[in-house]
Amino acid sequence: MDPLGMVAEVVELESLKRWHQVPPVHHLTDYSAIGEERKHATSPFPFNPAINYKIALWAGDISLLSVDAIVHSTNESMSERNPISDRICARAGPALREEIRQEVKECRTGEIRVTQGHNLSARFVIHTVGPKYNVKYQTAAENTLHICYRNILQKACELNLSTIALCVINSVRRNFPPDEGAHIALRTVRRFLEQHGSCLDLVVFAVENIDVGIYEVLLPLYFPRSLQEEEMALWQLPVNVGGPDGEPLLPDRQIRIIDNPQHSLDGDESVDLSSQLDSSITVGEHAFSHMQGDLDQQRLLGERPQTDPIGELMIKEMQSKESVCHIPLTRLGPDERVIYFAIYLTAVKFFTDFHKFFQQLIEELDALPARLGCRDSDC
């Protein structure tokens, strides 16, 4: 019942317009006429009437939809209070909260839990927890949101469901940008229907009024209703449209290849090995030692991270030893000189790899909370 005590009407699927039946809301801009360069040579999401028939956009109360399952976005303790959660729980009756309290209890970020629909028109409620958005862990948050949608669709197929209503999982309360969340949702659903479309007859994007405009603008990019919309999407789609499943892709790290590692980037630190073998080697003047002092400049485009305590500690330790490590090679025979020099180069490589390992370890530890999906109490 609604707040006035009136029995709310159930929304039957027959009353929903499929996506191909919805006329364009916005005028199609001819970007080629204004000379703007397209972002894609060919469409990553071509016009497909069969897929469009499986999509519907509906603005309203998701708890009223007569589908096999509706999606409920909540927190890890499954106790979040928001208008959508309140409507779902109110119409489902106290049995839903009791099932959550007795059997489900909790849900980790990115995971899903399934309960009965009880008094709802939907047979099941699929609960999920969207990620908190942090610029520092942007990729992890985007990937977790993709996993939420992907897990929901996979579970629907496992339960042999044919119709499902998706709410907007990304929440402004969790600082997730609405447009970025919509891009992830739309391309994840599109890729899933391309691969497993036979197991679902209808996917309803059930959005609140605040999100209607975003989905009206972005839906034609991922589900073009005509060849004209497909062509316009070549300019409007983001450059990065995700991987085969719609998952976010990490930007490739650019690596600088140096033809001769005996020469530094400065160009004036070359070493005459023959002259040094005839006399002596001063550790710290050789190009390999110079490379150790600035690893990121050698292997990456850009400066090294501003905070790298382990790397700085290692470099200072090596530099402190350089000042006292002057070994006259005149006392060594030719074979011994070669062996010594080989050991020296091996040691430098060891410290280089050692520094790289700890730097990567720090990065992995920093990103670990977001990848695992931190709990509300921890974030």
Short mmCIF file of C-alpha atoms in Angstrom, two decimals:
data_model
loop_
_atom_site.label_atom_id
_atom_site.label_comp_id
_atom_site.label_asym_id
_atom_site.label_seq_id
_atom_site.Cartn_x
_atom_site.Cartn_y
_atom_site.Cartn_z
CA MET A 1 0.00 0.00 0.00
CA ASP A 2 1.14 3.54 -0.64
CA PRO A 3 1.35 6.20 2.13
CA LEU A 4 -2.30 7.17 1.56
CA GLY A 5 -3.45 3.62 2.22
CA MET A 6 -4.31 2.93 -1.41
CA VAL A 7 -3.30 -0.39 -2.93
CA ALA A 8 -0.54 0.30 -5.45
CA GLU A 9 -1.09 -1.10 -8.91
CA VAL A 10 1.24 -3.78 -10.16
CA VAL A 11 3.07 -2.85 -13.35
CA GLU A 12 2.75 -5.65 -15.88
CA LEU A 13 5.51 -6.11 -18.43
CA GLU A 14 3.05 -5.83 -21.31
CA SER A 15 2.58 -2.17 -20.41
CA LEU A 16 6.29 -1.40 -20.79
CA LYS A 17 7.62 -0.16 -24.10
CA ARG A 18 10.58 -2.07 -25.40
CA TRP A 19 13.61 0.06 -26.21
CA HIS A 20 13.13 -0.10 -29.97
CA GLN A 21 9.61 1.29 -29.51
CA VAL A 22 10.79 4.42 -27.69
CA PRO A 23 11.27 7.36 -30.09
CA PRO A 24 14.52 9.35 -29.87
CA VAL A 25 14.33 12.11 -27.30
CA HIS A 26 17.36 14.08 -28.44
CA HIS A 27 18.21 15.40 -31.89
CA LEU A 28 20.96 13.49 -33.69
CA THR A 29 23.96 15.74 -34.30
CA ASP A 30 25.87 15.28 -37.55
CA TYR A 31 29.41 15.39 -36.16
CA SER A 32 30.97 14.69 -39.56
CA ALA A 33 29.49 17.94 -40.87
CA ILE A 34 31.24 20.00 -38.21
CA GLY A 35 34.59 18.31 -38.80
CA GLU A 36 34.94 16.59 -35.43
CA GLU A 37 37.08 13.46 -35.44
CA ARG A 38 35.35 10.21 -34.53
CA LYS A 39 36.59 8.20 -31.53
CA HIS A 40 35.97 4.77 -33.09
CA ALA A 41 36.50 3.56 -36.65
CA THR A 42 33.73 0.96 -36.35
CA SER A 43 30.96 0.63 -33.81
CA PRO A 44 31.81 -1.48 -30.74
CA PHE A 45 28.04 -1.75 -30.14
CA PRO A 46 26.36 -2.21 -33.52
CA PHE A 47 22.65 -1.84 -34.19
CA ASN A 48 20.95 -5.10 -33.11
CA PRO A 49 17.12 -5.21 -33.13
CA ALA A 50 17.02 -8.56 -31.31
CA ILE A 51 18.97 -7.17 -28.34
CA ASN A 52 16.97 -3.93 -28.32
CA TYR A 53 13.79 -5.98 -27.95
CA LYS A 54 15.16 -7.33 -24.65
CA ILE A 55 15.67 -3.85 -23.16
CA ALA A 56 13.21 -1.50 -21.45
CA LEU A 57 13.72 1.80 -19.63
CA TRP A 58 11.21 2.55 -16.90
CA ALA A 59 11.09 5.41 -14.41
CA GLY A 60 9.18 4.43 -11.31
CA ASP A 61 8.96 2.20 -8.27
CA ILE A 62 10.90 -1.00 -8.93
CA SER A 63 8.92 -2.85 -6.25
CA LEU A 64 5.78 -2.62 -8.43
CA LEU A 65 7.23 -4.46 -11.43
CA SER A 66 5.86 -7.91 -12.15
CA VAL A 67 9.15 -9.56 -13.12
CA ASP A 68 10.92 -12.72 -12.07
CA ALA A 69 13.42 -10.77 -9.97
CA ILE A 70 14.16 -7.22 -8.91
CA VAL A 71 17.53 -5.91 -7.74
CA HIS A 72 17.96 -4.27 -4.37
CA SER A 73 21.09 -2.18 -3.70
CA THR A 74 21.95 -2.12 0.00
CA ASN A 75 24.90 -2.05 2.40
CA GLU A 76 26.97 -4.93 3.77
CA SER A 77 24.79 -5.40 6.84
CA MET A 78 21.75 -5.25 4.53
CA SER A 79 20.18 -2.60 6.73
CA GLU A 80 20.54 0.51 4.57
CA ARG A 81 17.61 2.90 4.74
CA ASN A 82 16.80 4.72 1.52
CA PRO A 83 13.54 5.30 -0.39
CA ILE A 84 14.02 2.29 -2.70
CA SER A 85 14.94 -0.08 0.13
CA ASP A 86 12.05 1.15 2.23
CA ARG A 87 9.53 0.59 -0.57
CA ILE A 88 10.85 -2.89 -1.36
CA CYS A 89 10.80 -3.99 2.28
CA ALA A 90 7.42 -2.40 2.96
CA ARG A 91 5.71 -4.12 0.03
CA ALA A 92 7.47 -7.44 0.62
CA GLY A 93 6.27 -7.49 4.21
CA PRO A 94 8.13 -8.34 7.42
CA ALA A 95 8.99 -11.80 6.12
CA LEU A 96 11.69 -10.32 3.87
CA ARG A 97 13.56 -8.64 6.72
CA GLU A 98 13.16 -11.79 8.80
CA GLU A 99 14.69 -13.91 6.02
CA ILE A 100 17.58 -11.46 5.76
CA ARG A 101 18.11 -11.46 9.52
CA GLN A 102 17.87 -15.22 9.99
CA GLU A 103 19.44 -16.64 6.81
CA VAL A 104 21.29 -14.05 4.74
CA LYS A 105 22.68 -11.79 7.48
CA GLU A 106 25.25 -9.93 5.36
CA CYS A 107 26.55 -9.33 1.85
CA ARG A 108 30.06 -8.27 0.90
CA THR A 109 30.72 -5.47 -1.58
CA GLY A 110 30.43 -6.76 -5.14
CA GLU A 111 28.65 -9.96 -4.09
CA ILE A 112 24.96 -10.88 -4.31
CA ARG A 113 22.39 -12.58 -2.10
CA VAL A 114 19.03 -13.97 -3.20
CA THR A 115 15.83 -13.98 -1.15
CA GLN A 116 12.21 -14.74 -1.89
CA GLY A 117 9.99 -11.90 -3.07
CA HIS A 118 7.32 -12.68 -0.44
CA ASN A 119 4.48 -10.17 -0.98
CA LEU A 120 6.13 -8.54 -3.98
CA SER A 121 5.02 -9.25 -7.52
CA ALA A 122 8.59 -10.37 -8.21
CA ARG A 123 9.44 -13.96 -7.31
CA PHE A 124 12.93 -13.11 -6.07
CA VAL A 125 14.92 -10.17 -4.76
CA ILE A 126 18.61 -10.11 -5.69
CA HIS A 127 20.51 -8.02 -3.16
CA THR A 128 23.90 -6.51 -3.91
CA VAL A 129 26.30 -3.98 -2.40
CA GLY A 130 27.79 -1.36 -4.68
CA PRO A 131 31.29 0.04 -4.12
CA LYS A 132 32.28 3.28 -2.51
CA TYR A 133 33.95 5.57 -5.03
CA ASN A 134 37.36 7.00 -4.30
CA VAL A 135 39.51 8.69 -6.93
CA LYS A 136 42.57 6.88 -5.56
CA TYR A 137 40.86 3.52 -6.15
CA GLN A 138 38.79 4.53 -9.17
CA THR A 139 39.59 1.45 -11.26
CA ALA A 140 38.83 -0.89 -8.36
CA ALA A 141 35.48 0.81 -7.74
CA GLU A 142 34.52 0.65 -11.42
CA ASN A 143 35.53 -3.00 -11.64
CA THR A 144 33.50 -3.84 -8.52
CA LEU A 145 30.42 -2.14 -9.96
CA HIS A 146 30.84 -4.16 -13.15
CA ILE A 147 31.09 -7.33 -11.06
CA CYS A 148 27.83 -6.45 -9.29
CA TYR A 149 25.91 -6.24 -12.56
CA ARG A 150 27.64 -9.28 -14.03
CA ASN A 151 26.94 -11.43 -10.96
CA ILE A 152 23.28 -10.41 -10.99
CA LEU A 153 22.82 -11.37 -14.63
CA GLN A 154 24.65 -14.66 -14.17
CA LYS A 155 22.53 -15.54 -11.13
CA ALA A 156 19.37 -14.76 -13.08
CA CYS A 157 20.43 -17.30 -15.71
CA GLU A 158 21.35 -19.87 -13.05
CA LEU A 159 17.86 -19.53 -11.55
CA ASN A 160 16.29 -19.84 -15.02
CA LEU A 161 14.75 -16.39 -14.75
CA SER A 162 13.63 -14.73 -17.96
CA THR A 163 12.84 -11.19 -16.77
CA ILE A 164 14.75 -8.98 -14.36
CA ALA A 165 14.58 -5.34 -13.25
CA LEU A 166 17.86 -3.59 -12.46
CA CYS A 167 17.96 -0.63 -10.12
CA VAL A 168 20.80 1.90 -10.24
CA ILE A 169 23.42 0.20 -8.08
CA ASN A 170 25.94 3.03 -8.07
CA SER A 171 24.89 5.48 -5.41
CA VAL A 172 25.61 9.18 -5.03
CA ARG A 173 25.64 8.48 -1.30
CA ARG A 174 28.72 6.35 -1.99
CA ASN A 175 30.25 9.15 -4.11
CA PHE A 176 29.92 7.23 -7.39
CA PRO A 177 29.50 9.58 -10.39
CA PRO A 178 26.07 8.79 -11.91
CA ASP A 179 27.18 9.03 -15.55
CA GLU A 180 30.19 6.74 -15.06
CA GLY A 181 28.00 4.22 -13.26
CA ALA A 182 25.49 4.29 -16.12
CA HIS A 183 28.23 3.65 -18.69
CA ILE A 184 29.36 0.56 -16.75
CA ALA A 185 25.82 -0.74 -16.28
CA LEU A 186 24.83 -0.34 -19.92
CA ARG A 187 27.92 -1.84 -21.50
CA THR A 188 27.94 -4.76 -19.01
CA VAL A 189 24.33 -5.61 -19.86
CA ARG A 190 25.00 -5.20 -23.58
CA ARG A 191 27.99 -7.57 -23.53
CA PHE A 192 26.10 -10.11 -21.43
CA LEU A 193 23.15 -10.16 -23.82
CA GLU A 194 25.53 -10.56 -26.75
CA GLN A 195 27.04 -13.64 -25.11
CA HIS A 196 24.10 -15.11 -23.16
CA GLY A 197 21.05 -13.42 -24.60
CA SER A 198 19.12 -16.67 -24.96
CA CYS A 199 18.61 -17.00 -21.19
CA LEU A 200 16.97 -13.60 -20.69
CA ASP A 201 13.86 -12.23 -22.39
CA LEU A 202 13.79 -8.78 -20.81
CA VAL A 203 16.10 -6.55 -18.78
CA VAL A 204 14.36 -3.48 -17.33
CA PHE A 205 16.46 -0.51 -16.27
CA ALA A 206 14.26 0.74 -13.42
CA VAL A 207 15.54 4.22 -12.61
CA GLU A 208 14.47 7.09 -10.42
CA ASN A 209 13.50 10.42 -11.98
CA ILE A 210 16.94 11.85 -11.22
CA ASP A 211 18.61 9.23 -13.45
CA VAL A 212 16.14 9.23 -16.36
CA GLY A 213 17.98 11.90 -18.34
CA ILE A 214 21.33 10.11 -18.04
CA TYR A 215 19.95 6.82 -19.31
CA GLU A 216 17.99 8.47 -22.12
CA VAL A 217 21.22 10.01 -23.39
CA LEU A 218 23.50 6.97 -22.93
CA LEU A 219 21.20 4.10 -23.93
CA PRO A 220 21.41 4.94 -27.68
CA LEU A 221 25.20 4.64 -27.49
CA TYR A 222 25.12 1.03 -26.30
CA PHE A 223 21.77 0.01 -27.79
CA PRO A 224 21.41 2.05 -31.01
CA ARG A 225 17.90 1.82 -32.47
CA SER A 226 18.99 2.64 -36.00
CA LEU A 227 22.05 2.81 -38.20
CA GLN A 228 22.01 6.58 -37.73
CA GLU A 229 22.28 6.24 -33.94
CA GLU A 230 25.03 3.65 -34.40
CA GLU A 231 27.00 6.09 -36.55
CA MET A 232 26.54 8.99 -34.14
CA ALA A 233 27.81 6.78 -31.31
CA LEU A 234 31.20 6.63 -33.02
CA TRP A 235 31.74 10.22 -31.84
CA GLN A 236 29.89 10.06 -28.52
CA LEU A 237 31.11 6.79 -27.00
CA PRO A 238 34.12 7.04 -24.67
CA VAL A 239 37.41 5.84 -26.10
CA ASN A 240 37.65 3.13 -23.45
CA VAL A 241 34.54 0.95 -23.77
CA GLY A 242 35.80 -1.87 -21.57
CA GLY A 243 36.84 -5.44 -22.24
CA PRO A 244 34.97 -8.42 -23.72
CA ASP A 245 32.54 -8.51 -20.77
CA GLY A 246 32.30 -4.74 -20.40
CA GLU A 247 34.80 -4.73 -17.55
CA PRO A 248 37.00 -1.65 -17.05
CA LEU A 249 40.43 -1.88 -18.62
CA LEU A 250 43.59 -0.68 -16.92
CA PRO A 251 45.49 1.86 -19.03
CA ASP A 252 48.61 0.33 -20.52
CA ARG A 253 51.81 1.41 -18.85
CA GLN A 254 54.17 3.05 -21.27
CA ILE A 255 57.70 1.65 -21.14
CA ARG A 256 60.81 3.29 -22.48
CA ILE A 257 63.20 0.89 -24.20
CA ILE A 258 66.88 1.86 -24.02
CA ASP A 259 69.04 0.47 -26.81
CA ASN A 260 72.22 0.25 -24.76
CA PRO A 261 71.88 -0.02 -20.96
CA GLN A 262 75.54 0.97 -20.59
CA HIS A 263 74.56 4.56 -21.43
CA SER A 264 72.43 6.73 -19.21
CA LEU A 265 69.63 9.01 -20.34
CA ASP A 266 71.87 12.03 -19.94
CA GLY A 267 74.01 10.90 -22.86
CA ASP A 268 77.34 11.86 -21.28
CA GLU A 269 77.77 9.06 -18.76
CA SER A 270 79.12 6.40 -21.12
CA VAL A 271 81.86 4.15 -19.77
CA ASP A 272 84.96 2.80 -21.48
CA LEU A 273 84.98 -0.74 -20.12
CA SER A 274 88.40 -1.62 -21.47
CA SER A 275 90.08 1.31 -19.74
CA GLN A 276 88.34 0.55 -16.46
CA LEU A 277 89.26 -3.12 -16.60
CA ASP A 278 92.89 -2.17 -17.07
CA SER A 279 92.93 0.06 -14.04
CA SER A 280 90.10 -0.01 -11.53
CA ILE A 281 86.35 0.26 -11.08
CA THR A 282 84.86 2.78 -8.70
CA VAL A 283 81.43 1.60 -7.69
CA GLY A 284 79.01 4.47 -8.24
CA GLU A 285 80.60 5.90 -11.39
CA HIS A 286 79.47 3.09 -13.67
CA ALA A 287 76.35 3.55 -15.79
CA PHE A 288 74.61 0.61 -14.12
CA SER A 289 75.02 2.26 -10.75
CA HIS A 290 73.72 5.51 -12.23
CA MET A 291 70.66 3.65 -13.48
CA GLN A 292 70.04 2.28 -9.98
CA GLY A 293 69.64 5.82 -8.68
CA ASP A 294 66.69 6.59 -10.96
CA LEU A 295 64.88 3.38 -11.88
CA ASP A 296 61.59 4.94 -12.92
CA GLN A 297 63.29 7.38 -15.25
CA GLN A 298 64.91 4.44 -16.99
CA ARG A 299 61.83 2.24 -17.40
CA LEU A 300 58.78 4.51 -17.30
CA LEU A 301 57.66 7.64 -19.07
CA GLY A 302 57.46 10.21 -16.33
CA GLU A 303 58.99 10.87 -12.95
CA ARG A 304 59.24 8.35 -10.13
CA PRO A 305 56.60 8.47 -7.36
CA GLN A 306 57.09 11.27 -4.89
CA THR A 307 56.85 8.92 -1.92
CA ASP A 308 58.92 5.76 -2.20
CA PRO A 309 60.43 5.17 1.28
CA ILE A 310 61.80 1.70 0.62
CA GLY A 311 63.41 2.72 -2.66
CA GLU A 312 64.98 5.82 -1.11
CA LEU A 313 66.32 3.77 1.81
CA MET A 314 67.92 1.24 -0.54
CA ILE A 315 69.50 3.94 -2.70
CA LYS A 316 70.92 5.78 0.32
CA GLU A 317 72.35 2.52 1.63
CA MET A 318 74.06 1.81 -1.70
CA GLN A 319 75.35 5.36 -1.98
CA SER A 320 76.85 5.17 1.51
CA LYS A 321 78.79 2.09 0.47
CA GLU A 322 79.90 3.59 -2.85
CA SER A 323 82.17 6.14 -1.19
CA VAL A 324 84.30 3.45 0.47
CA CYS A 325 84.18 0.77 -2.20
CA HIS A 326 87.14 1.49 -4.46
CA ILE A 327 88.72 -1.76 -5.64
CA PRO A 328 92.01 -1.71 -7.58
CA LEU A 329 91.78 -4.27 -10.35
CA THR A 330 95.50 -4.21 -11.07
CA ARG A 331 95.92 -6.84 -8.37
CA LEU A 332 93.54 -9.20 -10.18
CA GLY A 333 94.30 -11.38 -13.16
CA PRO A 334 92.32 -11.08 -16.42
CA ASP A 335 89.97 -13.95 -15.57
CA GLU A 336 89.43 -12.64 -12.05
CA ARG A 337 88.58 -9.21 -13.43
CA VAL A 338 85.87 -10.68 -15.67
CA ILE A 339 84.46 -12.70 -12.77
CA TYR A 340 84.47 -9.68 -10.48
CA PHE A 341 82.76 -7.49 -13.04
CA ALA A 342 80.11 -10.17 -13.68
CA ILE A 343 79.43 -10.42 -9.93
CA TYR A 344 79.14 -6.66 -9.71
CA LEU A 345 76.60 -6.48 -12.54
CA THR A 346 74.62 -9.35 -11.01
CA ALA A 347 74.51 -7.52 -7.68
CA VAL A 348 73.27 -4.33 -9.33
CA LYS A 349 70.55 -6.28 -11.14
CA PHE A 350 69.55 -7.94 -7.87
CA PHE A 351 69.08 -4.60 -6.12
CA THR A 352 67.20 -3.25 -9.14
CA ASP A 353 64.76 -6.17 -9.10
CA PHE A 354 64.55 -5.98 -5.30
CA HIS A 355 63.53 -2.33 -5.46
CA LYS A 356 60.98 -3.03 -8.21
CA PHE A 357 59.45 -5.87 -6.18
CA PHE A 358 58.92 -3.76 -3.07
CA GLN A 359 57.54 -0.85 -5.08
CA GLN A 360 54.96 -3.14 -6.70
CA LEU A 361 54.19 -4.67 -3.30
CA ILE A 362 53.38 -1.24 -1.86
CA GLU A 363 51.08 -0.48 -4.79
CA GLU A 364 49.29 -3.81 -4.37
CA LEU A 365 48.82 -3.25 -0.62
CA ASP A 366 47.42 0.24 -1.26
CA ALA A 367 44.87 -1.14 -3.72
CA LEU A 368 44.01 -4.25 -1.69
CA PRO A 369 41.12 -2.78 0.38
CA ALA A 370 39.20 -1.64 -2.69
CA ARG A 371 39.85 -4.86 -4.62
CA LEU A 372 38.59 -7.01 -1.77
CA GLY A 373 35.66 -4.69 -1.18
CA CYS A 374 36.10 -2.97 2.14
CA ARG A 375 33.37 -3.16 4.74
CA ASP A 376 31.39 -0.09 5.74
CA SER A 377 33.07 -0.12 9.13
CA ASP A 378 36.52 -0.17 7.54
CA CYS A 379 36.09 2.52 4.89
#
